[in-house]
C-alpha cells in the first residue's frame, strides 16, 4: 500500500443533496418540503415538544419525587470492603485514599454487609446498629 493509492471505502463518499436547483435535478420547485405550511417556510419551525398549541406531554404529566443534592456528600462502606482493606485503624482519609468513598464525601457510614474477622478501630466514621455490633464482636471500636 502506498500513500498515493489510498482511497475511501466504496460508498463512503457521496455528493451532498443540492435542493432547489431546477426541475431537472428532481429536487426543484418545493425542494422536498411539500406544499405550504409552517415546515415549508424558511425559518418556520417550532420548539422541541411543541404540539401545535395543545398542552404538551411534559406539562400534562404530574411532577413527582425529589433528588436531594446533599446525597452526593454521603457514602456507605460495607463490612466486606473494610475486611478487604486490611487496616487496623480506619478514618475518612484512609477510605478516600483506598478509593472506597469519593473525594467529595463528608459523611461516611459503615453498613452491615459481609463479615469482619479482624479488629478495626474506626475514627470519624459512623456505623449502623448491626455494623457496630459486628465491629465490636470482632474486637474493634468506634470513636
Short mmCIF file of C-alpha atoms in Angstrom, two decimals, residues 3-143:
data_model
loop_
_atom_site.label_atom_id
_atom_site.label_comp_id
_atom_site.label_asym_id
_atom_site.label_seq_id
_atom_site.Cartn_x
_atom_site.Cartn_y
_atom_site.Cartn_z
CA UNK A 3 0.04 6.85 0.35
CA UNK A 4 -0.92 7.88 -3.17
CA UNK A 5 -3.12 4.78 -3.64
CA UNK A 6 -5.26 5.15 -0.51
CA UNK A 7 -8.95 5.60 -1.31
CA UNK A 8 -12.06 5.79 0.89
CA UNK A 9 -14.24 2.67 1.11
CA UNK A 10 -16.80 2.18 -1.64
CA UNK A 11 -19.95 4.16 -0.85
CA UNK A 12 -18.33 6.15 1.96
CA UNK A 13 -18.24 9.37 -0.06
CA UNK A 14 -21.35 10.73 -1.76
CA UNK A 15 -22.46 14.07 -3.13
CA UNK A 16 -24.44 16.39 -0.88
CA UNK A 17 -28.12 16.77 -1.82
CA UNK A 18 -28.47 20.10 -3.63
CA UNK A 19 -32.12 21.10 -3.42
CA UNK A 20 -33.92 23.89 -5.23
CA UNK A 21 -31.68 23.78 -8.33
CA UNK A 22 -34.24 23.36 -11.10
CA UNK A 23 -36.70 20.71 -12.25
CA UNK A 24 -34.01 18.66 -13.99
CA UNK A 25 -32.37 17.83 -10.69
CA UNK A 26 -35.54 16.17 -9.37
CA UNK A 27 -35.38 18.40 -6.30
CA UNK A 28 -36.55 21.71 -7.74
CA UNK A 29 -39.63 23.85 -7.05
CA UNK A 30 -40.65 22.87 -3.48
CA UNK A 31 -37.23 21.26 -2.82
CA UNK A 32 -38.61 18.27 -0.93
CA UNK A 33 -40.59 20.41 1.52
CA UNK A 34 -44.07 19.65 0.16
CA UNK A 35 -46.68 22.39 -0.33
CA UNK A 36 -47.35 25.28 2.06
CA UNK A 37 -47.47 25.03 5.82
CA UNK A 38 -45.08 26.09 8.55
CA UNK A 39 -42.49 23.43 7.74
CA UNK A 40 -42.18 24.63 4.15
CA UNK A 41 -41.24 28.20 5.10
CA UNK A 42 -37.72 29.46 5.68
CA UNK A 43 -37.16 29.88 9.40
CA UNK A 44 -40.54 28.29 10.04
CA UNK A 45 -40.36 25.57 12.62
CA UNK A 46 -41.27 25.08 16.28
CA UNK A 47 -39.50 24.32 19.53
CA UNK A 48 -38.92 20.79 20.80
CA UNK A 49 -42.01 19.36 22.49
CA UNK A 50 -44.38 21.86 20.86
CA UNK A 51 -47.68 20.20 19.98
CA UNK A 52 -49.41 22.92 17.98
CA UNK A 53 -50.76 24.76 21.00
CA UNK A 54 -52.12 21.63 22.69
CA UNK A 55 -50.78 21.27 26.24
CA UNK A 56 -47.51 19.36 25.71
CA UNK A 57 -46.94 15.94 27.24
CA UNK A 58 -44.17 17.12 29.57
CA UNK A 59 -46.61 19.67 31.08
CA UNK A 60 -49.61 17.32 31.18
CA UNK A 61 -47.86 14.74 33.35
CA UNK A 62 -47.60 15.30 37.11
CA UNK A 63 -44.32 16.18 38.75
CA UNK A 64 -43.08 13.52 41.14
CA UNK A 65 -40.26 12.93 43.55
CA UNK A 66 -37.22 14.80 44.67
CA UNK A 67 -33.49 14.04 44.42
CA UNK A 68 -31.51 15.56 47.25
CA UNK A 69 -28.34 17.40 46.22
CA UNK A 70 -26.76 16.62 49.61
CA UNK A 71 -26.74 12.86 48.90
CA UNK A 72 -23.52 13.20 46.90
CA UNK A 73 -21.71 14.07 50.15
CA UNK A 74 -22.84 10.84 51.85
CA UNK A 75 -21.11 7.49 51.33
CA UNK A 76 -21.52 3.89 52.50
CA UNK A 77 -18.84 1.26 53.08
CA UNK A 78 -19.63 -2.43 53.68
CA UNK A 79 -18.02 -4.65 56.31
CA UNK A 80 -16.69 -6.82 53.46
CA UNK A 81 -14.91 -3.79 51.95
CA UNK A 82 -13.45 -2.96 55.39
CA UNK A 83 -12.16 -6.54 55.71
CA UNK A 84 -10.53 -6.33 52.25
CA UNK A 85 -8.89 -3.04 53.22
CA UNK A 86 -6.99 -4.83 55.99
CA UNK A 87 -6.07 -1.74 58.06
CA UNK A 88 -6.06 -1.71 61.89
CA UNK A 89 -7.08 1.96 62.08
CA UNK A 90 -9.51 3.43 59.59
CA UNK A 91 -10.58 7.06 59.17
CA UNK A 92 -12.12 9.13 56.38
CA UNK A 93 -8.74 9.88 54.76
CA UNK A 94 -7.79 6.18 54.61
CA UNK A 95 -11.12 5.34 52.94
CA UNK A 96 -10.68 8.12 50.36
CA UNK A 97 -7.11 7.06 49.56
CA UNK A 98 -8.23 3.44 49.13
CA UNK A 99 -10.93 4.62 46.71
CA UNK A 100 -13.81 3.18 48.76
CA UNK A 101 -15.53 6.56 49.00
CA UNK A 102 -15.48 9.59 46.70
CA UNK A 103 -13.25 12.57 47.37
CA UNK A 104 -16.40 14.71 47.87
CA UNK A 105 -17.73 12.52 50.71
CA UNK A 106 -18.25 14.32 54.03
CA UNK A 107 -20.29 11.70 55.92
CA UNK A 108 -19.29 8.03 55.77
CA UNK A 109 -21.27 5.20 57.33
CA UNK A 110 -20.37 1.52 57.67
CA UNK A 111 -23.23 -0.84 56.75
CA UNK A 112 -23.59 -4.49 57.76
CA UNK A 113 -22.99 -6.40 54.55
CA UNK A 114 -20.45 -9.21 54.67
CA UNK A 115 -18.27 -10.41 57.53
CA UNK A 116 -15.48 -8.82 59.55
CA UNK A 117 -12.93 -11.06 61.29
CA UNK A 118 -10.15 -8.64 62.27
CA UNK A 119 -10.31 -5.86 64.87
CA UNK A 120 -10.67 -2.41 63.29
CA UNK A 121 -10.57 0.94 65.08
CA UNK A 122 -12.80 3.49 63.34
CA UNK A 123 -12.42 7.24 63.87
CA UNK A 124 -14.70 9.90 62.39
CA UNK A 125 -16.83 7.28 60.66
CA UNK A 126 -20.41 6.30 61.54
CA UNK A 127 -21.94 2.84 61.52
CA UNK A 128 -25.38 1.28 61.53
CA UNK A 129 -26.52 -0.63 64.63
CA UNK A 130 -25.85 -4.02 63.00
CA UNK A 131 -22.43 -2.96 61.71
CA UNK A 132 -21.49 -1.52 65.12
CA UNK A 133 -22.35 -4.84 66.77
CA UNK A 134 -20.30 -6.79 64.19
CA UNK A 135 -17.28 -4.48 64.57
CA UNK A 136 -17.35 -4.70 68.39
CA UNK A 137 -17.83 -8.50 68.21
CA UNK A 138 -14.63 -8.71 66.13
CA UNK A 139 -12.78 -6.73 68.81
CA UNK A 140 -12.87 -3.35 67.08
CA UNK A 141 -14.13 0.02 68.29
CA UNK A 142 -15.79 3.18 67.02
CA UNK A 143 -14.80 6.69 68.02
#
